[in-house]
Tab-separated table of C-alpha atoms in Angstrom:
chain	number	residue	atom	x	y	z
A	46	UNK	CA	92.633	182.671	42.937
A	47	UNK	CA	92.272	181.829	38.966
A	48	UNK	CA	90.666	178.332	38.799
A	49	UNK	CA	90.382	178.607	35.049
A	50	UNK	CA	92.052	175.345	33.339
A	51	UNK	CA	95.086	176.300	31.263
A	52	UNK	CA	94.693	175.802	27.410
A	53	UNK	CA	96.141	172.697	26.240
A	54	UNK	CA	96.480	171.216	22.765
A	55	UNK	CA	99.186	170.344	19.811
A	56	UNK	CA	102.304	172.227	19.844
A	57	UNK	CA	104.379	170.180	17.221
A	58	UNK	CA	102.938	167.480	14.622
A	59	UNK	CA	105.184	165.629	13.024
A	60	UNK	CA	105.101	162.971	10.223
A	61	UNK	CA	106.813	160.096	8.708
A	62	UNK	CA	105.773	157.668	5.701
A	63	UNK	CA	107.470	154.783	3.934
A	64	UNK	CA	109.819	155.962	1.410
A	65	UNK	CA	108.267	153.107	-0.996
A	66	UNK	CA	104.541	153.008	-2.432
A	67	UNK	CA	102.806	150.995	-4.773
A	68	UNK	CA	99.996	152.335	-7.157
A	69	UNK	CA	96.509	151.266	-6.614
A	70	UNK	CA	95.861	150.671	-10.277
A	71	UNK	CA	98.357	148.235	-10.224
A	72	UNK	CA	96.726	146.438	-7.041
A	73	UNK	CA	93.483	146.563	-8.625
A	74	UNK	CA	94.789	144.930	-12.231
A	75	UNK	CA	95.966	142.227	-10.188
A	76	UNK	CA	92.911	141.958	-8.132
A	77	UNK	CA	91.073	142.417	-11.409
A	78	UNK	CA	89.146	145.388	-10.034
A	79	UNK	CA	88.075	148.277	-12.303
A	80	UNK	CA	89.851	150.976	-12.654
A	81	UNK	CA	86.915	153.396	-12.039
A	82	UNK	CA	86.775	151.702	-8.712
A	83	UNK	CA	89.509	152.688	-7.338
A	84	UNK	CA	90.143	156.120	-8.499
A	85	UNK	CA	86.748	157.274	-8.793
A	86	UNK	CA	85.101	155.127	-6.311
A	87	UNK	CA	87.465	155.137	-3.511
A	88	UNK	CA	89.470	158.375	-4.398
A	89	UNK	CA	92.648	156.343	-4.154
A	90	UNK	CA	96.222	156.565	-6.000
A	91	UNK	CA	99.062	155.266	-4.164
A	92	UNK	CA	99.305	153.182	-1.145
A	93	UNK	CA	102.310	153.443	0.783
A	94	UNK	CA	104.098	150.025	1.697
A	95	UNK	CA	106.764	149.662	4.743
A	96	UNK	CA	108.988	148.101	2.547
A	97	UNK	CA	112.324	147.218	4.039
A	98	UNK	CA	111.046	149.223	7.132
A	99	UNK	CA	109.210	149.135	10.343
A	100	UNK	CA	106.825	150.707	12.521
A	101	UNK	CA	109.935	151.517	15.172
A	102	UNK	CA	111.831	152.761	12.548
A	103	UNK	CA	109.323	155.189	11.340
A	104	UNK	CA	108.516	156.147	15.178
A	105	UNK	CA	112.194	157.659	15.108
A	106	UNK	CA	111.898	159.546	12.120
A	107	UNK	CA	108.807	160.926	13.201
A	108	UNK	CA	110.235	161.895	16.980
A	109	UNK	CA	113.353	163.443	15.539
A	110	UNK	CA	111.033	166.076	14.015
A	111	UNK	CA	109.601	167.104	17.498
A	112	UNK	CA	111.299	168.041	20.564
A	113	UNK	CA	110.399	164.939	23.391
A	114	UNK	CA	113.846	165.027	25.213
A	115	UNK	CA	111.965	166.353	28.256
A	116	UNK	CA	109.316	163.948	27.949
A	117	UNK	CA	108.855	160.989	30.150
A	118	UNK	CA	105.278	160.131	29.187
A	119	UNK	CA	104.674	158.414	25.561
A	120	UNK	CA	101.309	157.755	24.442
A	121	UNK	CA	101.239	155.141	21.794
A	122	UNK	CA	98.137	154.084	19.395
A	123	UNK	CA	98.467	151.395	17.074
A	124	UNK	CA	96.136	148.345	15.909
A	125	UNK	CA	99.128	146.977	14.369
A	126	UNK	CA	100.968	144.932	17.574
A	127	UNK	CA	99.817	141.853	17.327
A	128	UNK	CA	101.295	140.390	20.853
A	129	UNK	CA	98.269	139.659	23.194
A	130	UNK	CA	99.966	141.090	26.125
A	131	UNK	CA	103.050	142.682	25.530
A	132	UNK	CA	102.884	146.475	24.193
A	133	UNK	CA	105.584	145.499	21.149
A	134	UNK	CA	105.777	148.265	19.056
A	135	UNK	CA	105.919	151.151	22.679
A	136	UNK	CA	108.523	148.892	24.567
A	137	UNK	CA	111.067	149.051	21.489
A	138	UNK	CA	110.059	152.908	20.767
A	139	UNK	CA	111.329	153.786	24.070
A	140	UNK	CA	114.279	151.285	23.837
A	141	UNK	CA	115.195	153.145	20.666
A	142	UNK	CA	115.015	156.311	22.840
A	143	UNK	CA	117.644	154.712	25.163
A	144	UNK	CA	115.124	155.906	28.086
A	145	UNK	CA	113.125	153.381	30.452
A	146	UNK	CA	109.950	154.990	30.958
A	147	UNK	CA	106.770	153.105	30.601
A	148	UNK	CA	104.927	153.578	27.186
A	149	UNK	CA	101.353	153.754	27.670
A	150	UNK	CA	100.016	151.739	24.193
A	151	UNK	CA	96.234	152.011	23.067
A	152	UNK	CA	94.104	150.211	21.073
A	153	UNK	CA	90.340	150.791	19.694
A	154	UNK	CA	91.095	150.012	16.395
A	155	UNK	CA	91.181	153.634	14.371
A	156	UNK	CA	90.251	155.025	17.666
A	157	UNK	CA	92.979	154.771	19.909
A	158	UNK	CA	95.162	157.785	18.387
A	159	UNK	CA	92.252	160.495	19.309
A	160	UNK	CA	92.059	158.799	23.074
A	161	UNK	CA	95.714	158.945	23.068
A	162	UNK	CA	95.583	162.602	22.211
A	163	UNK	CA	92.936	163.466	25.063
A	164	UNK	CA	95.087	161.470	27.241
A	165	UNK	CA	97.843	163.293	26.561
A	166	UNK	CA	95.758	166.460	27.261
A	167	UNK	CA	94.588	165.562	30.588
A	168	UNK	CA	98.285	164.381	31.762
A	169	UNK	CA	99.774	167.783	30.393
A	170	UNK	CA	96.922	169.609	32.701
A	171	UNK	CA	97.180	167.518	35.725
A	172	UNK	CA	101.144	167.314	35.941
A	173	UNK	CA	102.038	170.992	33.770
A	174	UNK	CA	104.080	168.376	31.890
A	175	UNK	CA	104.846	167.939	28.027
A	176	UNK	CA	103.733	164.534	26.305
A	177	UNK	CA	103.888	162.804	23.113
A	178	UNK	CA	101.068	160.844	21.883
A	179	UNK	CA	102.732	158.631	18.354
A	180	UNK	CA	100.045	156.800	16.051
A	181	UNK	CA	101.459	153.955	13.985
A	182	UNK	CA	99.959	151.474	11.951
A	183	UNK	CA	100.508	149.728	8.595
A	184	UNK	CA	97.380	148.163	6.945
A	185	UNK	CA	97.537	144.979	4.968
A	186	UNK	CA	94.271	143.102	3.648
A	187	UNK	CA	93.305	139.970	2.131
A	188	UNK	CA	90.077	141.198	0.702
A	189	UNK	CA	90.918	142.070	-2.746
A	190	UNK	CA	88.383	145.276	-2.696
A	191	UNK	CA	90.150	146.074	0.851
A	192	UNK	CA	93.601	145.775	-0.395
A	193	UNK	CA	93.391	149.002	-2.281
A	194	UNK	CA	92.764	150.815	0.837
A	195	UNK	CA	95.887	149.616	2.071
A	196	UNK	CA	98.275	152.784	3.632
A	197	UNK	CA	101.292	153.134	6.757
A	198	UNK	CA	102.978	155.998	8.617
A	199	UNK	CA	103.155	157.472	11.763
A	200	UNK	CA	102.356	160.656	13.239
A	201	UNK	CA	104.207	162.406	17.117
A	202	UNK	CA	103.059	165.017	18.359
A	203	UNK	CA	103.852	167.344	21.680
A	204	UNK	CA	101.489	168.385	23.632
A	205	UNK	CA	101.694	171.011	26.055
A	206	UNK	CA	100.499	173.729	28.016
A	207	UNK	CA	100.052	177.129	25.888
A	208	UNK	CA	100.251	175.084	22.456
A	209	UNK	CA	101.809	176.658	19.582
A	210	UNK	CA	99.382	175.125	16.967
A	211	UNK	CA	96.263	173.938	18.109
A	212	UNK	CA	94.378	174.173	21.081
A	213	UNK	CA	92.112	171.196	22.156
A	214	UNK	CA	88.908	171.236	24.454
A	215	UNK	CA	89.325	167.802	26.134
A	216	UNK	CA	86.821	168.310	28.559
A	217	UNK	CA	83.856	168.393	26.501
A	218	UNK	CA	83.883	165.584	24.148
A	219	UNK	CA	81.273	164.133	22.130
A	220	UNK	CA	81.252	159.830	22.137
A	221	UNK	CA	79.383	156.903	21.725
A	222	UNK	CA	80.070	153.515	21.226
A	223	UNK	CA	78.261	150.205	20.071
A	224	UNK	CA	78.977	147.018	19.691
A	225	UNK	CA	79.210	145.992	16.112
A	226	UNK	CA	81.708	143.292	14.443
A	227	UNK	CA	82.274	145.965	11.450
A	228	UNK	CA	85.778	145.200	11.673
A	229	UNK	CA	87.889	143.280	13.800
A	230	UNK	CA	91.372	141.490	13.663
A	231	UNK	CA	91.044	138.183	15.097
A	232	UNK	CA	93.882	135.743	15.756
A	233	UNK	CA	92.961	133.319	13.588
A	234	UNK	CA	93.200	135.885	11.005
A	235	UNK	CA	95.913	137.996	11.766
A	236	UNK	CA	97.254	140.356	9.811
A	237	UNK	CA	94.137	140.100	7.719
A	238	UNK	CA	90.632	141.878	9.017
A	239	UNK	CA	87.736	140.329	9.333
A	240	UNK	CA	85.588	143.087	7.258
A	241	UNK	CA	82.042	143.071	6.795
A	242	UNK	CA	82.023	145.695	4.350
A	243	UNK	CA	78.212	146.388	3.500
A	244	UNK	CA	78.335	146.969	7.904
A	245	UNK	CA	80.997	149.138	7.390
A	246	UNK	CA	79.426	152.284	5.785
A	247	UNK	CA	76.590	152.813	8.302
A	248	UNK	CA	78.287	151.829	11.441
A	249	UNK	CA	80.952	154.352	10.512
A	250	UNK	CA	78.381	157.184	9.312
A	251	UNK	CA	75.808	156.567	12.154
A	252	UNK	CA	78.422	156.754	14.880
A	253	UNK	CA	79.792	160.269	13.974
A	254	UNK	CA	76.658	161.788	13.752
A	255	UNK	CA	76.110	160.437	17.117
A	256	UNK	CA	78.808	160.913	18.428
A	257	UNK	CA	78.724	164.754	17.625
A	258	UNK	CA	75.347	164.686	18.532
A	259	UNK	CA	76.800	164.442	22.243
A	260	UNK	CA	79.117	167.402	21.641
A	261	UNK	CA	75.923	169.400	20.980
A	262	UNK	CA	74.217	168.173	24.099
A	263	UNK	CA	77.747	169.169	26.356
A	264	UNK	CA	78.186	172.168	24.297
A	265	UNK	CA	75.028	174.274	24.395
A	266	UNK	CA	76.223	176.710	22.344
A	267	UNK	CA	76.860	174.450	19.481
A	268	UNK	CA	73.721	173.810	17.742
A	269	UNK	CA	75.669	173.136	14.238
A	270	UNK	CA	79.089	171.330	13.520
A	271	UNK	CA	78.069	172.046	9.753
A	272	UNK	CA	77.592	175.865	10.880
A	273	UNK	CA	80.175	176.137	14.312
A	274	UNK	CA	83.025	174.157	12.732
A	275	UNK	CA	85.505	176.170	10.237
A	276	UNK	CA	87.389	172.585	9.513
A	277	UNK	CA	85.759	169.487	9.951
A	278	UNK	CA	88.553	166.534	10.243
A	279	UNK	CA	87.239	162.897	10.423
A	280	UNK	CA	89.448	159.548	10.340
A	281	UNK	CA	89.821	158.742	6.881
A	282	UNK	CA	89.955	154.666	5.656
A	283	UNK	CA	89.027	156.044	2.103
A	284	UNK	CA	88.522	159.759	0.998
A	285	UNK	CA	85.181	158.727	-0.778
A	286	UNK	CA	83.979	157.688	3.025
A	287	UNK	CA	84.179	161.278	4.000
A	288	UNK	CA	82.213	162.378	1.076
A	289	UNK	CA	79.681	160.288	1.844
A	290	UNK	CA	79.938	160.841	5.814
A	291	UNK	CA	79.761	164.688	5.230
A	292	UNK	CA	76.570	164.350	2.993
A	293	UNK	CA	75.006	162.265	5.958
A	294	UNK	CA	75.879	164.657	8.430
A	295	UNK	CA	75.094	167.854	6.476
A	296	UNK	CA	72.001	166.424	5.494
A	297	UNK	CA	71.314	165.686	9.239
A	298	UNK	CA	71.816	168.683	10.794
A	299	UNK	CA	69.758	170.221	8.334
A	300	UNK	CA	66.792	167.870	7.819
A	301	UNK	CA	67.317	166.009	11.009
A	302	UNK	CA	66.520	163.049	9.347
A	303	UNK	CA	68.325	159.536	8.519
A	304	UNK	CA	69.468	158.274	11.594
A	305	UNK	CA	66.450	155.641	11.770
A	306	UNK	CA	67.641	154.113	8.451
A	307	UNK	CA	71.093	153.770	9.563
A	308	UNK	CA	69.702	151.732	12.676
A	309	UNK	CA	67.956	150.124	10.339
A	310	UNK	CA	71.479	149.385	7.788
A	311	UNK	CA	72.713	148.174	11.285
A	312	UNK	CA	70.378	144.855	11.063
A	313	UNK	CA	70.075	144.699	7.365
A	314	UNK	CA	72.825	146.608	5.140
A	315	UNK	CA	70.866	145.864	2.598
A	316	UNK	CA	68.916	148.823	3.440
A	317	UNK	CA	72.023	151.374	2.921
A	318	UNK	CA	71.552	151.216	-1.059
A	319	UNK	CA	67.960	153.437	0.224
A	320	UNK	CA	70.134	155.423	1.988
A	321	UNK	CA	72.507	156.083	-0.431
A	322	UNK	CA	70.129	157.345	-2.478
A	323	UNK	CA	69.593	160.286	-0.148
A	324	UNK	CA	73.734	160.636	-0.243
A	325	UNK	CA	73.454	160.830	-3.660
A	326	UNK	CA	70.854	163.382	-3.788
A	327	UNK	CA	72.555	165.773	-1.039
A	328	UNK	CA	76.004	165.644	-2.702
A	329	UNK	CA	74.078	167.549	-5.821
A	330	UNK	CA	72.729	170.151	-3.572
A	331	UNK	CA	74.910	174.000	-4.483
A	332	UNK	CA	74.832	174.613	-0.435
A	333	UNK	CA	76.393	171.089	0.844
A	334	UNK	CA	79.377	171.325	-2.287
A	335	UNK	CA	79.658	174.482	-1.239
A	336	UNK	CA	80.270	173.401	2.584
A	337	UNK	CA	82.039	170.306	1.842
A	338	UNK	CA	85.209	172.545	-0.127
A	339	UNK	CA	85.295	175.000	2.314
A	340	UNK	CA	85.086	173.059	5.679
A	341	UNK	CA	86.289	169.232	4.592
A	342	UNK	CA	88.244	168.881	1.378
A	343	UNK	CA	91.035	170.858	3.149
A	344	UNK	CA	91.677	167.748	4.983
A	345	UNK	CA	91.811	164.948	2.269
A	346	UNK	CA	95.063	166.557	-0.197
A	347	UNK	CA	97.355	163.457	0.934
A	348	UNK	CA	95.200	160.553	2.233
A	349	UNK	CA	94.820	159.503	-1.845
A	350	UNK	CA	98.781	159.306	-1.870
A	351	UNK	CA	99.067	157.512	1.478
A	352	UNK	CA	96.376	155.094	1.743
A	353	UNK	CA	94.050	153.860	5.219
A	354	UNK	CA	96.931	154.122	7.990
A	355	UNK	CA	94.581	153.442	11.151
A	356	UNK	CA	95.330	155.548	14.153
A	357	UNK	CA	97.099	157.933	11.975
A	358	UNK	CA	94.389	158.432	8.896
A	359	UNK	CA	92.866	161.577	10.893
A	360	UNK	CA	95.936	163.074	11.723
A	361	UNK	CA	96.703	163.267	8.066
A	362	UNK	CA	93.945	164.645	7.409
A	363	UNK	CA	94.280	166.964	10.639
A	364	UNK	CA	97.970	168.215	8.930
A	365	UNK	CA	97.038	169.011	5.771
A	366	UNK	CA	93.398	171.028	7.417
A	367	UNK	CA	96.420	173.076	9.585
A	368	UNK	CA	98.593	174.012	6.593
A	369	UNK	CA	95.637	175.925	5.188
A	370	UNK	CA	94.058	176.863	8.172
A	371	UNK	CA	93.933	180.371	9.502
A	372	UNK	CA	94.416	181.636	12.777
A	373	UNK	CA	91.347	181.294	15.512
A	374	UNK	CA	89.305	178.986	13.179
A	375	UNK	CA	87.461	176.010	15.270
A	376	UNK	CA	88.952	172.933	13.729
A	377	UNK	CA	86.213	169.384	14.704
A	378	UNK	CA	88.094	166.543	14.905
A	379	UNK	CA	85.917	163.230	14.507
A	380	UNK	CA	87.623	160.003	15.284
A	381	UNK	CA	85.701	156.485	14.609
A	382	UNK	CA	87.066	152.751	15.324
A	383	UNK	CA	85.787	149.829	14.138
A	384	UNK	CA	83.583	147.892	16.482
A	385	UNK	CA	82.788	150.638	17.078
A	386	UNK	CA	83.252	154.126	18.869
A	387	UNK	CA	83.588	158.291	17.690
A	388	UNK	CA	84.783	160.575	19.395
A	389	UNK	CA	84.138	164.338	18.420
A	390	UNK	CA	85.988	167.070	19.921
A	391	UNK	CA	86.687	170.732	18.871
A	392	UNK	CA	89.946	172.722	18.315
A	393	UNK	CA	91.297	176.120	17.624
A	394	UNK	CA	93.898	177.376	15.390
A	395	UNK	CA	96.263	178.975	16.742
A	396	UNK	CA	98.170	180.845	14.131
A	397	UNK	CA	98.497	180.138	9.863
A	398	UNK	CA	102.017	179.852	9.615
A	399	UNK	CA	102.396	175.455	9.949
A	400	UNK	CA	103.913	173.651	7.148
A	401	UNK	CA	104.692	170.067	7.172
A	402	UNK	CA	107.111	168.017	4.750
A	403	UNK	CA	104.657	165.262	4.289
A	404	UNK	CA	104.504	166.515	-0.382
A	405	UNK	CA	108.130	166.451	-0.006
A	406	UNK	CA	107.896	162.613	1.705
A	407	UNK	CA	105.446	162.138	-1.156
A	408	UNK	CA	107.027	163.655	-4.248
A	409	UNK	CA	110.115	161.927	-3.497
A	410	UNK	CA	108.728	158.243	-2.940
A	411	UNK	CA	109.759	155.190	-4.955
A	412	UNK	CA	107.190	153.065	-6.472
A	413	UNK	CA	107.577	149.462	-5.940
A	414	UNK	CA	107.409	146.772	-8.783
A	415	UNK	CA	104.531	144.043	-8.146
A	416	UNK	CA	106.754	141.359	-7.370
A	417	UNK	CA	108.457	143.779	-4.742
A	418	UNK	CA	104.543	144.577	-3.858
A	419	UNK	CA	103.720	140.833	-3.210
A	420	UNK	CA	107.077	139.859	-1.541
A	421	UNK	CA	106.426	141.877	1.006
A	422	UNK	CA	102.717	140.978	1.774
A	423	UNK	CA	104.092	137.415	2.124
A	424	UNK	CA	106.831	138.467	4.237
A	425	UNK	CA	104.865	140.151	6.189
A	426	UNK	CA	101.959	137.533	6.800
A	427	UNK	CA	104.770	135.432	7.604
A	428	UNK	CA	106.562	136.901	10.020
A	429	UNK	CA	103.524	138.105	11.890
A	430	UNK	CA	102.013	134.634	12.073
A	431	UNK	CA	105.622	133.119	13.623
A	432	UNK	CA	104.926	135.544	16.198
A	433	UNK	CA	101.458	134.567	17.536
């Protein structure tokens, strides 16, 4: 008798983005923000804007790309449904389908698209059943440093049995979670965040490096993402976050140092600007550049023309990392929420062949004027608020 689990993972990954964008450098002249910020500081240049779209209408571009007609279990992540109790955005998915399964819908902020995914993997193991996990999310800010991180689209994928792109241990994941208001969408404030940004940095930086911490402890063998990993893939609200998360976690794994003064950011942010210092310092170093563009940059060639998209920020960043992947390399995929939870888990190529049409979505965009721009923020405030 073989008792050996099957290999599950991604067999199809699709993508679909709003056709319209705005440029950040617009955003930032009317939030009076330098330009250096933005671009330099952030690594941002458009932001994509569901103009004269929605979430469900994405969704079906995105499935049409995929084959789910002999699917009858969705998986649905989103931070975007703003209905207390009913699951909005998966009960008109599936009426779009014209089908009447349930949709199981998510939520852990960022999160909720990687437990989808290991969901999904665990459902197509018990039941030797294809399912489709689909992260949505548009992200819309009243901050005025925030609003430049703004971003939509939506990612499907199938998952399967045998998968045709990327295999997925789901058995072995690394986690952790703490509780920390870092961000959070309260009613009273809805669509806007709640962001306290100087909390933001360290909660997200301390609770990767814990979380893969865990996948070392599970996974003997592992004694080095830095080293084991070929790709490393992490959720992506800026791409300047991941430069600055991949110092701390480089510089971790080979110092084993700076955890401590990340607990200590935790109770006084203050404190990051010392631990930026040794960001700063590690980002200079010829042997982290040198591990950052082989093993991360891969991942961040559209985030800049897509902007923070929740759920679906890491599986941008996990499509472009498979167009230039080749076959049999171990692919780490690091999700984080806000609030706050990672999840670190690791994947296998399984050929070099993928190609997505996420440049062609981009290179044929239309950029919106700034009255479009602000129209729809107040359209969209509006309607959102009718509905709590």
């Amino acid at each position: 008798m073989n008792l050996k689990t099957p290999k599950v993972g991604i067999s199809e990954i699709a993508v679909s983005i709003p056709k319209w964008f705005i440029s950040v450098e617009k955003i930032a002249e009317k939030s009076q923000l330098p330009l250096e910020y933005v671009n330099g500081g952030l690594g941002l240049i458009q932001a994509r804007i569901p103009y004269n779209t929605s979430l469900e209408q994405l969704i079906i571009k995105a499935l049409k790309k995929i084959n789910h007609k002999d699917v009858d279990r969705f998986f649905i992540a989103t931070e975007s449904d703003y209905d207390i109790s009913k699951a909005e955005i998966g009960i008109k998915t599936i009426k779009n389908l014209n089908i009447t399964v349930v949709p199981f819908q998510l939520k852990f902020a960022c999160l909720s698209g990687v437990q989808a995914l290991l969901l999904a993997c665990e459902y197509a193991i018990a039941h030797d059943k294809p399912a489709v996990v689909i992260a949505a999310d548009r992200s819309v800010y009243e901050d005025k440093k925030a609003e430049v991180t703004q971003g939509s689209g939506v990612v499907a994928m199938r998952i399967e049995q045998n998968p045709k792109l990327l295999t997925l241990d789901f058995k072995n994941v690394g986690q952790y979670s703490k509780d920390i208001n870092d961000f959070r969408v309260p009613i009273s404030t809805a669509p806007f965040p709640q962001v306290n940004g100087p909390l933001t940095k360290p909660a997200f930086i301390r609770c990767i490096i814990k979380a893969v911490n865990d996948y070392k402890t599970k996974n003997q063998e592992c004694s080095s993402i830095v080293k084991t990993a070929d790709h490393i893939v992490m959720h992506t609200p800026f791409p300047k976050m991941i430069v600055w998360a991949s110092a701390a976690l480089w510089h971790y794994e080979k110092y084993k140092s700076g955890l401590e003064l990340l607990k200590e950011c935790l109770t006084n942010p203050q404190s990051f600007i010392k631990f930026k210092e040794i960001l700063d310092r590690t980002r200079k170093a010829l042997d982290f550049q040198t591990f950052f563009k082989q093993k991360v940059k891969s991942g961040l060639r559209y985030n800049p023309y897509i902007g923070n998209c929740y759920t679906v920020s890491v599986f941008i960043s996990l499509i472009s990392t498979l167009e230039q992947a080749k076959a049999n390399q171990n692919i780490c995929i690091i999700g984080y929420g806000g609030g706050s939870g990672s999840l670190a888990l690791m994947g296998k190529s399984v050929n070099s062949n993928f190609q997505s049409d996420l440049i062609h979505q981009i290179k044929n965009g239309n950029e919106l004027t700034s009255q479009q721009y602000q129209k729809w923020r107040t359209d969209t405030v509006k309607k959102i608020r009718n509905q709590l």
